[in-house]
PDB file of C-alpha atoms and ligand atoms in Angstrom:
ATOM      1  CA  UNK A  97     -15.322  26.238 -24.844  1.00  0.00           C
ATOM      2  CA  UNK A  98     -13.717  24.097 -22.132  1.00  0.00           C
ATOM      3  CA  UNK A  99     -14.188  20.355 -22.582  1.00  0.00           C
ATOM      4  CA  UNK A 100     -14.438  18.428 -19.289  1.00  0.00           C
ATOM      5  CA  UNK A 101     -11.931  15.582 -18.999  1.00  0.00           C
ATOM      6  CA  UNK A 102     -13.611  12.363 -17.776  1.00  0.00           C
ATOM      7  CA  UNK A 103     -12.092  11.155 -14.467  1.00  0.00           C
ATOM      8  CA  UNK A 104     -10.895   7.867 -16.007  1.00  0.00           C
ATOM      9  CA  UNK A 105      -8.886   9.758 -18.643  1.00  0.00           C
ATOM     10  CA  UNK A 106      -7.492  12.079 -15.982  1.00  0.00           C
ATOM     11  CA  UNK A 107      -6.358   9.120 -13.867  1.00  0.00           C
ATOM     12  CA  UNK A 108      -4.849   7.397 -16.912  1.00  0.00           C
ATOM     13  CA  UNK A 109      -2.877  10.547 -17.734  1.00  0.00           C
ATOM     14  CA  UNK A 110      -1.720  10.899 -14.153  1.00  0.00           C
ATOM     15  CA  UNK A 111      -0.559   7.273 -14.028  1.00  0.00           C
ATOM     16  CA  UNK A 112       1.312   7.792 -17.297  1.00  0.00           C
ATOM     17  CA  UNK A 113       3.003  10.869 -15.806  1.00  0.00           C
ATOM     18  CA  UNK A 114       3.947   8.939 -12.671  1.00  0.00           C
ATOM     19  CA  UNK A 115       5.344   6.058 -14.718  1.00  0.00           C
ATOM     20  CA  UNK A 116       7.524   8.554 -16.582  1.00  0.00           C
ATOM     21  CA  UNK A 117       8.740  10.222 -13.359  1.00  0.00           C
ATOM     22  CA  UNK A 118      12.503  10.708 -13.015  1.00  0.00           C
ATOM     23  CA  UNK A 119      12.404  13.178 -10.121  1.00  0.00           C
ATOM     24  CA  UNK A 120      14.879  11.379  -7.871  1.00  0.00           C
ATOM     25  CA  UNK A 121      16.577   9.197 -10.502  1.00  0.00           C
ATOM     26  CA  UNK A 122      20.048  10.182  -9.267  1.00  0.00           C
ATOM     27  CA  UNK A 123      19.305   8.608  -5.866  1.00  0.00           C
ATOM     28  CA  UNK A 124      17.978   5.286  -7.216  1.00  0.00           C
ATOM     29  CA  UNK A 125      20.637   2.568  -7.615  1.00  0.00           C
ATOM     30  CA  UNK A 126      18.587   0.622 -10.187  1.00  0.00           C
ATOM     31  CA  UNK A 127      17.016   3.682 -11.789  1.00  0.00           C
ATOM     32  CA  UNK A 128      13.358   4.702 -11.848  1.00  0.00           C
ATOM     33  CA  UNK A 129      10.696   2.046 -12.296  1.00  0.00           C
ATOM     34  CA  UNK A 130       7.520   3.201 -10.557  1.00  0.00           C
ATOM     35  CA  UNK A 131       5.373   0.214  -9.549  1.00  0.00           C
ATOM     36  CA  UNK A 132       1.754   0.974  -8.673  1.00  0.00           C
ATOM     37  CA  UNK A 133      -1.777   0.123  -9.760  1.00  0.00           C
ATOM     38  CA  UNK A 134      -4.877   2.208  -9.480  1.00  0.00           C
ATOM     39  CA  UNK A 135      -8.358   2.615 -10.891  1.00  0.00           C
ATOM     40  CA  UNK A 136     -11.251   4.871  -9.951  1.00  0.00           C
ATOM     41  CA  UNK A 137     -13.441   1.846  -9.188  1.00  0.00           C
ATOM     42  CA  UNK A 138     -11.071   0.121  -6.726  1.00  0.00           C
ATOM     43  CA  UNK A 139     -12.652  -0.268  -3.293  1.00  0.00           C
ATOM     44  CA  UNK A 140      -9.594  -1.442  -1.438  1.00  0.00           C
ATOM     45  CA  UNK A 141      -6.364   0.563  -1.377  1.00  0.00           C
ATOM     46  CA  UNK A 142      -3.151  -1.056  -0.164  1.00  0.00           C
ATOM     47  CA  UNK A 143      -0.422   1.408   0.783  1.00  0.00           C
ATOM     48  CA  UNK A 144       2.864  -0.365   1.346  1.00  0.00           C
ATOM     49  CA  UNK A 145       6.435   0.729   1.633  1.00  0.00           C
ATOM     50  CA  UNK A 146       8.465   0.572  -1.616  1.00  0.00           C
ATOM     51  CA  UNK A 147       9.367  -2.138  -4.130  1.00  0.00           C
ATOM     52  CA  UNK A 148      12.204  -4.514  -3.329  1.00  0.00           C
ATOM     53  CA  UNK A 149      14.561  -5.825  -6.002  1.00  0.00           C
ATOM     54  CA  UNK A 150      12.219  -8.665  -7.030  1.00  0.00           C
ATOM     55  CA  UNK A 151       9.297  -6.311  -7.550  1.00  0.00           C
ATOM     56  CA  UNK A 152      11.580  -3.832  -9.328  1.00  0.00           C
ATOM     57  CA  UNK A 153      12.554  -6.635 -11.736  1.00  0.00           C
ATOM     58  CA  UNK A 154       9.020  -7.913 -12.403  1.00  0.00           C
ATOM     59  CA  UNK A 155       7.149  -4.607 -12.198  1.00  0.00           C
ATOM     60  CA  UNK A 156       4.417  -6.478 -10.306  1.00  0.00           C
ATOM     61  CA  UNK A 157       3.680  -5.126  -6.811  1.00  0.00           C
ATOM     62  CA  UNK A 158       3.833  -7.575  -3.890  1.00  0.00           C
ATOM     63  CA  UNK A 159       5.270 -10.217  -6.227  1.00  0.00           C
ATOM     64  CA  UNK A 160       7.315 -11.715  -3.408  1.00  0.00           C
ATOM     65  CA  UNK A 161       7.110 -13.589  -0.098  1.00  0.00           C
ATOM     66  CA  UNK A 162       5.609 -10.517   1.609  1.00  0.00           C
ATOM     67  CA  UNK A 163       2.835 -10.397  -0.982  1.00  0.00           C
ATOM     68  CA  UNK A 164       2.053 -14.072  -0.491  1.00  0.00           C
ATOM     69  CA  UNK A 165       1.601 -13.559   3.236  1.00  0.00           C
ATOM     70  CA  UNK A 166      -0.408 -10.359   2.716  1.00  0.00           C
ATOM     71  CA  UNK A 167      -2.832 -12.252   0.446  1.00  0.00           C
ATOM     72  CA  UNK A 168      -3.182 -14.916   3.144  1.00  0.00           C
ATOM     73  CA  UNK A 169      -3.939 -12.208   5.715  1.00  0.00           C
ATOM     74  CA  UNK A 170      -6.634 -10.763   3.452  1.00  0.00           C
ATOM     75  CA  UNK A 171      -8.030 -14.136   2.383  1.00  0.00           C
ATOM     76  CA  UNK A 172      -7.915 -13.159  -1.302  1.00  0.00           C
ATOM     77  CA  UNK A 173      -6.546 -15.116  -4.221  1.00  0.00           C
ATOM     78  CA  UNK A 174      -3.951 -13.876  -6.696  1.00  0.00           C
ATOM     79  CA  UNK A 175      -6.538 -12.997  -9.366  1.00  0.00           C
ATOM     80  CA  UNK A 176      -8.571 -10.837  -6.985  1.00  0.00           C
ATOM     81  CA  UNK A 177      -5.492  -9.203  -5.496  1.00  0.00           C
ATOM     82  CA  UNK A 178      -4.310  -8.101  -8.927  1.00  0.00           C
ATOM     83  CA  UNK A 179      -7.733  -7.064 -10.211  1.00  0.00           C
ATOM     84  CA  UNK A 180      -7.145  -3.337 -10.638  1.00  0.00           C
ATOM     85  CA  UNK A 181     -10.852  -2.628 -10.827  1.00  0.00           C
ATOM     86  CA  UNK A 182     -11.142  -3.830  -7.213  1.00  0.00           C
ATOM     87  CA  UNK A 183      -7.774  -3.323  -5.568  1.00  0.00           C
ATOM     88  CA  UNK A 184      -5.460  -0.306  -5.876  1.00  0.00           C
ATOM     89  CA  UNK A 185      -1.835  -0.783  -4.852  1.00  0.00           C
ATOM     90  CA  UNK A 186       0.083   2.409  -4.138  1.00  0.00           C
ATOM     91  CA  UNK A 187       3.275   2.246  -2.092  1.00  0.00           C
ATOM     92  CA  UNK A 188       4.713   5.224  -0.219  1.00  0.00           C
ATOM     93  CA  UNK A 189       7.670   5.090  -2.599  1.00  0.00           C
ATOM     94  CA  UNK A 190       7.050   3.919  -6.162  1.00  0.00           C
ATOM     95  CA  UNK A 191      10.628   2.919  -7.102  1.00  0.00           C
ATOM     96  CA  UNK A 192      13.190   0.622  -5.468  1.00  0.00           C
ATOM     97  CA  UNK A 193      15.087   2.926  -3.080  1.00  0.00           C
ATOM     98  CA  UNK A 194      18.280   0.878  -2.657  1.00  0.00           C
ATOM     99  CA  UNK A 195      19.737  -0.832   0.349  1.00  0.00           C
ATOM    100  CA  UNK A 196      21.317   0.381   3.566  1.00  0.00           C
ATOM    101  CA  UNK A 197      23.065  -1.336   6.473  1.00  0.00           C
ATOM    102  CA  UNK A 198      19.825  -2.699   7.958  1.00  0.00           C
ATOM    103  CA  UNK A 199      17.797  -3.604   4.871  1.00  0.00           C
ATOM    104  CA  UNK A 200      16.085  -1.658   2.107  1.00  0.00           C
ATOM    105  CA  UNK A 201      16.205   2.113   2.384  1.00  0.00           C
ATOM    106  CA  UNK A 202      13.055   4.033   3.336  1.00  0.00           C
ATOM    107  CA  UNK A 203      10.661   4.940   0.532  1.00  0.00           C
ATOM    108  CA  UNK A 204      11.774   8.066  -1.330  1.00  0.00           C
ATOM    109  CA  UNK A 205       9.863  11.011   0.157  1.00  0.00           C
ATOM    110  CA  UNK A 206       9.493  12.680  -3.263  1.00  0.00           C
ATOM    111  CA  UNK A 207       6.700  10.321  -4.377  1.00  0.00           C
ATOM    112  CA  UNK A 208       4.180  11.343  -1.731  1.00  0.00           C
ATOM    113  CA  UNK A 209       5.174  14.982  -2.042  1.00  0.00           C
ATOM    114  CA  UNK A 210       4.883  15.065  -5.821  1.00  0.00           C
ATOM    115  CA  UNK A 211       2.029  12.715  -6.532  1.00  0.00           C
ATOM    116  CA  UNK A 212      -0.270  11.858  -3.638  1.00  0.00           C
ATOM    117  CA  UNK A 213      -2.323  15.071  -3.658  1.00  0.00           C
ATOM    118  CA  UNK A 214      -3.206  14.464  -7.292  1.00  0.00           C
ATOM    119  CA  UNK A 215      -3.517  10.686  -7.137  1.00  0.00           C
ATOM    120  CA  UNK A 216      -5.485   9.883  -3.991  1.00  0.00           C
ATOM    121  CA  UNK A 217      -8.575  12.004  -4.813  1.00  0.00           C
ATOM    122  CA  UNK A 218      -8.800  10.126  -8.136  1.00  0.00           C
ATOM    123  CA  UNK A 219      -9.361   6.875  -6.222  1.00  0.00           C
ATOM    124  CA  UNK A 220     -12.917   7.839  -5.453  1.00  0.00           C
ATOM    125  CA  UNK A 221     -14.174   4.257  -5.058  1.00  0.00           C
ATOM    126  CA  UNK A 222     -11.873   3.434  -2.139  1.00  0.00           C
ATOM    127  CA  UNK A 223     -13.724   2.513   1.045  1.00  0.00           C
ATOM    128  CA  UNK A 224     -10.880   0.936   2.999  1.00  0.00           C
ATOM    129  CA  UNK A 225      -7.154   1.704   3.044  1.00  0.00           C
ATOM    130  CA  UNK A 226      -4.646  -0.758   4.458  1.00  0.00           C
ATOM    131  CA  UNK A 227      -1.629   1.007   5.949  1.00  0.00           C
ATOM    132  CA  UNK A 228       1.126  -1.556   5.682  1.00  0.00           C
ATOM    133  CA  UNK A 229       4.105  -0.567   7.790  1.00  0.00           C
ATOM    134  CA  UNK A 230       5.346   2.495   9.560  1.00  0.00           C
ATOM    135  CA  UNK A 231       5.749   4.866   6.618  1.00  0.00           C
ATOM    136  CA  UNK A 232       2.148   4.526   5.457  1.00  0.00           C
ATOM    137  CA  UNK A 233       0.900   4.872   9.041  1.00  0.00           C
ATOM    138  CA  UNK A 234       2.970   8.037   9.548  1.00  0.00           C
ATOM    139  CA  UNK A 235       1.653   9.613   6.391  1.00  0.00           C
ATOM    140  CA  UNK A 236      -2.037   8.746   6.715  1.00  0.00           C
ATOM    141  CA  UNK A 237      -2.563   8.764  10.485  1.00  0.00           C
ATOM    142  CA  UNK A 238      -0.195  11.580  11.477  1.00  0.00           C
ATOM    143  CA  UNK A 239      -0.764  12.514  15.117  1.00  0.00           C
ATOM    144  CA  UNK A 240      -3.390   9.775  15.487  1.00  0.00           C
ATOM    145  CA  UNK A 241      -0.598   7.222  15.381  1.00  0.00           C
ATOM    146  CA  UNK A 242       0.444   5.600  18.666  1.00  0.00           C
ATOM    147  CA  UNK A 243       3.996   5.692  19.990  1.00  0.00           C
ATOM    148  CA  UNK A 244       4.999   2.468  18.216  1.00  0.00           C
ATOM    149  CA  UNK A 245       3.882   0.412  15.250  1.00  0.00           C
ATOM    150  CA  UNK A 246       2.728  -2.313  17.644  1.00  0.00           C
ATOM    151  CA  UNK A 247       0.639   0.240  19.560  1.00  0.00           C
ATOM    152  CA  UNK A 248      -0.907   1.573  16.347  1.00  0.00           C
ATOM    153  CA  UNK A 249      -1.776  -1.901  15.061  1.00  0.00           C
ATOM    154  CA  UNK A 250      -3.180  -2.883  18.468  1.00  0.00           C
ATOM    155  CA  UNK A 251      -5.435   0.195  18.331  1.00  0.00           C
ATOM    156  CA  UNK A 252      -6.769  -0.775  14.881  1.00  0.00           C
ATOM    157  CA  UNK A 253     -10.382  -0.255  15.933  1.00  0.00           C
ATOM    158  CA  UNK A 254      -9.633   3.466  16.459  1.00  0.00           C
ATOM    159  CA  UNK A 255      -9.022   3.939  12.744  1.00  0.00           C
ATOM    160  CA  UNK A 256     -12.160   2.201  11.419  1.00  0.00           C
ATOM    161  CA  UNK A 257     -13.897   2.420   9.037  1.00  0.00           C
ATOM    162  CA  UNK A 258     -11.362   4.140   6.766  1.00  0.00           C
ATOM    163  CA  UNK A 259      -8.058   2.516   7.717  1.00  0.00           C
ATOM    164  CA  UNK A 260      -6.552  -0.694   9.027  1.00  0.00           C
ATOM    165  CA  UNK A 261      -2.901  -0.357  10.134  1.00  0.00           C
ATOM    166  CA  UNK A 262      -0.847  -3.512   9.604  1.00  0.00           C
ATOM    167  CA  UNK A 263       2.719  -4.613  10.241  1.00  0.00           C
ATOM    168  CA  UNK A 264       4.782  -5.341   7.150  1.00  0.00           C
ATOM    169  CA  UNK A 265       4.284  -8.994   6.118  1.00  0.00           C
ATOM    170  CA  UNK A 266       7.980  -9.377   5.421  1.00  0.00           C
ATOM    171  CA  UNK A 267       9.621 -12.698   6.369  1.00  0.00           C
ATOM    172  CA  UNK A 268      11.876 -10.520   8.553  1.00  0.00           C
ATOM    173  CA  UNK A 269       8.832  -9.747  10.718  1.00  0.00           C
ATOM    174  CA  UNK A 270       8.212 -13.359  11.740  1.00  0.00           C
ATOM    175  CA  UNK A 271       9.481 -12.550  15.237  1.00  0.00           C
ATOM    176  CA  UNK A 272       6.947  -9.722  15.602  1.00  0.00           C
ATOM    177  CA  UNK A 273       4.120 -12.005  14.470  1.00  0.00           C
ATOM    178  CA  UNK A 274       5.197 -14.698  16.923  1.00  0.00           C
ATOM    179  CA  UNK A 275       5.368 -12.215  19.816  1.00  0.00           C
ATOM    180  CA  UNK A 276       1.992 -10.633  19.045  1.00  0.00           C
ATOM    181  CA  UNK A 277      -0.432 -13.533  18.766  1.00  0.00           C
ATOM    182  CA  UNK A 278      -3.395 -11.154  19.243  1.00  0.00           C
ATOM    183  CA  UNK A 279      -2.735  -9.919  15.694  1.00  0.00           C
ATOM    184  CA  UNK A 280      -3.598 -13.312  14.198  1.00  0.00           C
ATOM    185  CA  UNK A 281      -6.353 -13.989  16.715  1.00  0.00           C
ATOM    186  CA  UNK A 282      -8.179 -10.640  16.623  1.00  0.00           C
ATOM    187  CA  UNK A 283      -7.078  -8.406  13.774  1.00  0.00           C
ATOM    188  CA  UNK A 284      -6.824 -10.854  10.881  1.00  0.00           C
ATOM    189  CA  UNK A 285     -10.302 -12.448  11.199  1.00  0.00           C
ATOM    190  CA  UNK A 286     -11.891  -8.963  11.328  1.00  0.00           C
ATOM    191  CA  UNK A 287      -9.736  -7.783   8.441  1.00  0.00           C
ATOM    192  CA  UNK A 288     -10.669 -10.780   6.290  1.00  0.00           C
ATOM    193  CA  UNK A 289     -14.346 -10.322   6.986  1.00  0.00           C
ATOM    194  CA  UNK A 290     -14.204  -6.615   6.089  1.00  0.00           C
ATOM    195  CA  UNK A 291     -12.170  -7.133   2.905  1.00  0.00           C
ATOM    196  CA  UNK A 292     -14.341  -9.944   1.659  1.00  0.00           C
ATOM    197  CA  UNK A 293     -17.571  -8.051   2.303  1.00  0.00           C
ATOM    198  CA  UNK A 294     -16.090  -5.033   0.533  1.00  0.00           C
ATOM    199  CA  UNK A 295     -14.995  -6.960  -2.535  1.00  0.00           C
ATOM    200  CA  UNK A 296     -18.216  -8.979  -2.722  1.00  0.00           C
ATOM    201  CA  UNK A 297     -20.500  -5.930  -2.521  1.00  0.00           C
ATOM    202  CA  UNK A 298     -22.458  -5.209  -5.736  1.00  0.00           C
TER     203      UNK A 298
HETATM  204  S1  LIG B1078      10.868   7.192  -6.534  1.00  0.00           S
HETATM  205 FE1  LIG B1078       9.032   8.470  -6.875  1.00  0.00          FE
HETATM  206  S2  LIG B1078       9.831  10.550  -7.183  1.00  0.00           S
HETATM  207 FE2  LIG B1078      11.575   9.144  -7.457  1.00  0.00          FE
HETATM  208  S3  LIG B1078      11.625   8.698  -9.671  1.00  0.00           S
HETATM  209 FE3  LIG B1078      10.401   7.081  -8.718  1.00  0.00          FE
HETATM  210  S4  LIG B1078       8.277   7.846  -8.924  1.00  0.00           S
HETATM  211 FE4  LIG B1078       9.647   9.627  -9.216  1.00  0.00          FE
END
Protein backbone atom coordinates (compact mmCIF):
# COMPACT_ATOMS: atom_id res chain seq x y z
CA UNK A 1 0.00 0.00 0.00
CA UNK A 2 1.33 3.46 -0.89
CA UNK A 3 1.05 6.03 1.90
CA UNK A 4 0.46 9.59 0.65
CA UNK A 5 3.01 12.10 1.95
CA UNK A 6 1.31 15.27 3.27
CA UNK A 7 2.44 18.38 1.34
CA UNK A 8 3.94 19.99 4.47
CA UNK A 9 6.19 16.97 5.03
CA UNK A 10 7.16 16.95 1.36
CA UNK A 11 8.13 20.63 1.50
CA UNK A 12 10.06 20.10 4.74
CA UNK A 13 12.01 17.25 3.12
CA UNK A 14 12.70 19.32 0.03
CA UNK A 15 13.96 22.25 2.11
CA UNK A 16 16.21 19.87 4.05
CA UNK A 17 17.59 18.54 0.75
CA UNK A 18 18.20 22.07 -0.52
CA UNK A 19 19.94 23.06 2.71
CA UNK A 20 22.25 20.07 2.28
CA UNK A 21 22.99 20.90 -1.38
CA UNK A 22 26.66 20.94 -2.40
CA UNK A 23 26.12 20.88 -6.16
CA UNK A 24 28.36 23.83 -7.02
CA UNK A 25 30.44 23.92 -3.83
CA UNK A 26 33.70 24.13 -5.81
CA UNK A 27 32.59 27.47 -7.31
CA UNK A 28 31.56 29.09 -4.00
CA UNK A 29 34.35 31.07 -2.28
CA UNK A 30 32.70 30.82 1.16
CA UNK A 31 31.24 27.37 0.61
CA UNK A 32 27.58 26.35 0.44
CA UNK A 33 25.09 27.97 2.79
CA UNK A 34 21.68 28.02 1.11
CA UNK A 35 19.54 30.85 2.50
CA UNK A 36 15.81 30.63 1.78
CA UNK A 37 12.47 30.41 3.57
CA UNK A 38 9.29 28.82 2.39
CA UNK A 39 6.00 27.42 3.62
CA UNK A 40 2.94 26.13 1.81
CA UNK A 41 0.78 28.83 3.42
CA UNK A 42 2.88 31.85 2.36
CA UNK A 43 0.90 34.25 0.19
CA UNK A 44 3.74 36.50 -0.84
CA UNK A 45 6.86 35.16 -2.55
CA UNK A 46 9.96 37.35 -2.82
CA UNK A 47 12.46 36.20 -5.44
CA UNK A 48 15.71 38.10 -5.12
CA UNK A 49 19.17 37.63 -6.46
CA UNK A 50 21.60 35.78 -4.13
CA UNK A 51 22.90 36.32 -0.60
CA UNK A 52 25.70 38.80 -0.03
CA UNK A 53 28.42 38.24 2.56
CA UNK A 54 26.32 39.64 5.44
CA UNK A 55 23.41 37.35 4.68
CA UNK A 56 25.81 34.43 4.18
CA UNK A 57 27.17 35.10 7.68
CA UNK A 58 23.80 35.48 9.42
CA UNK A 59 21.80 32.96 7.38
CA UNK A 60 18.92 35.47 7.46
CA UNK A 61 17.70 36.61 4.02
CA UNK A 62 17.58 40.36 3.34
CA UNK A 63 19.39 40.98 6.64
CA UNK A 64 21.12 44.04 5.21
CA UNK A 65 20.57 47.58 3.91
CA UNK A 66 18.76 46.22 0.83
CA UNK A 67 16.33 44.33 3.05
CA UNK A 68 15.62 47.43 5.11
CA UNK A 69 14.69 49.39 2.00
CA UNK A 70 12.65 46.49 0.60
CA UNK A 71 10.59 46.37 3.82
CA UNK A 72 10.01 50.12 3.50
CA UNK A 73 8.84 49.63 -0.09
CA UNK A 74 6.40 46.94 1.03
CA UNK A 75 5.27 48.78 4.16
CA UNK A 76 5.80 45.69 6.33
CA UNK A 77 7.60 45.41 9.64
CA UNK A 78 10.43 43.02 10.42
CA UNK A 79 8.17 40.50 12.20
CA UNK A 80 5.78 40.25 9.25
CA UNK A 81 8.59 40.10 6.71
CA UNK A 82 10.15 37.13 8.48
CA UNK A 83 6.88 35.34 9.20
CA UNK A 84 7.38 32.23 7.08
CA UNK A 85 3.71 31.37 7.21
CA UNK A 86 3.01 34.58 5.26
CA UNK A 87 6.13 35.41 3.29
CA UNK A 88 8.35 33.02 1.32
CA UNK A 89 11.84 34.23 0.42
CA UNK A 90 13.54 32.33 -2.39
CA UNK A 91 16.45 33.92 -4.22
CA UNK A 92 17.54 32.90 -7.72
CA UNK A 93 20.77 31.64 -6.17
CA UNK A 94 20.64 30.24 -2.64
CA UNK A 95 24.34 30.60 -1.71
CA UNK A 96 26.76 33.54 -1.79
CA UNK A 97 28.26 33.39 -5.30
CA UNK A 98 31.45 35.40 -4.70
CA UNK A 99 32.58 38.71 -6.07
CA UNK A 100 33.70 39.91 -9.48
CA UNK A 101 35.13 43.17 -10.80
CA UNK A 102 31.78 44.99 -10.68
CA UNK A 103 30.19 43.62 -7.51
CA UNK A 104 28.77 40.27 -6.45
CA UNK A 105 28.72 37.55 -9.08
CA UNK A 106 25.41 36.52 -10.65
CA UNK A 107 23.35 33.91 -8.81
CA UNK A 108 24.58 30.37 -9.52
CA UNK A 109 22.39 28.95 -12.30
CA UNK A 110 22.39 25.47 -10.72
CA UNK A 111 19.85 26.43 -8.04
CA UNK A 112 16.98 27.20 -10.40
CA UNK A 113 17.88 24.25 -12.61
CA UNK A 114 18.06 21.77 -9.75
CA UNK A 115 15.40 22.97 -7.37
CA UNK A 116 12.79 25.35 -8.75
CA UNK A 117 10.64 22.76 -10.54
CA UNK A 118 10.24 20.87 -7.29
CA UNK A 119 10.05 23.86 -4.96
CA UNK A 120 7.73 26.38 -6.61
CA UNK A 121 4.70 24.06 -6.97
CA UNK A 122 4.95 23.38 -3.21
CA UNK A 123 4.27 27.07 -2.53
CA UNK A 124 0.62 26.63 -3.31
CA UNK A 125 -0.55 29.57 -1.18
CA UNK A 126 1.40 32.18 -3.15
CA UNK A 127 -0.80 34.82 -4.76
CA UNK A 128 1.83 37.43 -5.58
CA UNK A 129 5.49 37.06 -6.55
CA UNK A 130 7.89 39.99 -6.35
CA UNK A 131 10.63 39.73 -8.97
CA UNK A 132 13.49 41.68 -7.46
CA UNK A 133 16.14 42.42 -10.05
CA UNK A 134 17.04 41.25 -13.49
CA UNK A 135 17.73 37.58 -12.81
CA UNK A 136 14.31 36.91 -11.29
CA UNK A 137 12.61 38.86 -14.09
CA UNK A 138 14.49 36.86 -16.74
CA UNK A 139 13.52 33.57 -15.18
CA UNK A 140 9.86 34.25 -14.44
CA UNK A 141 8.86 36.60 -17.26
CA UNK A 142 10.99 35.19 -20.09
CA UNK A 143 9.94 36.76 -23.39
CA UNK A 144 7.38 38.97 -21.61
CA UNK A 145 10.26 41.01 -20.23
CA UNK A 146 10.94 44.40 -21.82
CA UNK A 147 14.29 45.36 -23.31
CA UNK A 148 15.62 46.77 -20.02
CA UNK A 149 14.96 46.40 -16.32
CA UNK A 150 13.61 49.96 -16.27
CA UNK A 151 11.21 49.11 -19.11
CA UNK A 152 10.03 45.96 -17.33
CA UNK A 153 9.45 47.76 -14.03
CA UNK A 154 7.67 50.62 -15.83
CA UNK A 155 5.34 48.04 -17.42
CA UNK A 156 4.48 46.52 -14.02
CA UNK A 157 0.75 46.60 -14.72
CA UNK A 158 1.30 44.11 -17.59
CA UNK A 159 2.35 41.42 -15.13
CA UNK A 160 -0.54 41.74 -12.64
CA UNK A 161 -1.97 39.97 -10.77
CA UNK A 162 0.77 37.33 -10.43
CA UNK A 163 3.98 39.36 -10.51
CA UNK A 164 5.43 42.74 -9.64
CA UNK A 165 8.90 43.38 -11.13
CA UNK A 166 11.11 45.58 -8.96
CA UNK A 167 14.61 47.02 -9.17
CA UNK A 168 17.06 45.72 -6.60
CA UNK A 169 16.83 47.85 -3.42
CA UNK A 170 20.59 47.89 -3.08
CA UNK A 171 22.22 51.14 -1.88
CA UNK A 172 24.11 50.97 -5.20
CA UNK A 173 20.79 51.60 -6.98
CA UNK A 174 20.18 54.99 -5.38
CA UNK A 175 20.97 56.66 -8.71
CA UNK A 176 18.31 54.59 -10.49
CA UNK A 177 15.73 55.47 -7.84
CA UNK A 178 16.59 59.16 -8.12
CA UNK A 179 16.31 59.10 -11.92
CA UNK A 180 13.00 57.22 -11.94
CA UNK A 181 10.73 59.14 -9.59
CA UNK A 182 7.65 57.46 -11.12
CA UNK A 183 8.71 54.29 -9.29
CA UNK A 184 8.16 55.90 -5.88
CA UNK A 185 5.14 57.88 -7.04
CA UNK A 186 3.22 55.15 -8.89
CA UNK A 187 4.59 51.67 -8.28
CA UNK A 188 5.28 51.73 -4.54
CA UNK A 189 1.85 52.97 -3.36
CA UNK A 190 0.14 50.29 -5.49
CA UNK A 191 2.59 47.66 -4.30
CA UNK A 192 2.04 48.55 -0.64
CA UNK A 193 -1.71 48.44 -1.03
CA UNK A 194 -1.59 45.03 -2.72
CA UNK A 195 0.85 43.51 -0.21
CA UNK A 196 -1.05 44.76 2.79
CA UNK A 197 -4.40 43.55 1.47
CA UNK A 198 -2.82 40.17 0.72
CA UNK A 199 -1.28 39.76 4.15
CA UNK A 200 -4.38 41.03 5.96
CA UNK A 201 -6.78 38.69 4.14
CA UNK A 202 -8.34 35.99 6.36
S1 LIG B 1 24.36 27.69 -4.90
FE1 LIG B 1 22.54 26.39 -5.23
S2 LIG B 1 23.29 24.63 -6.42
FE2 LIG B 1 25.11 25.63 -5.52
S3 LIG B 1 25.45 24.57 -3.56
FE3 LIG B 1 24.17 26.36 -3.11
S4 LIG B 1 22.07 25.53 -3.19
FE4 LIG B 1 23.40 24.04 -4.26
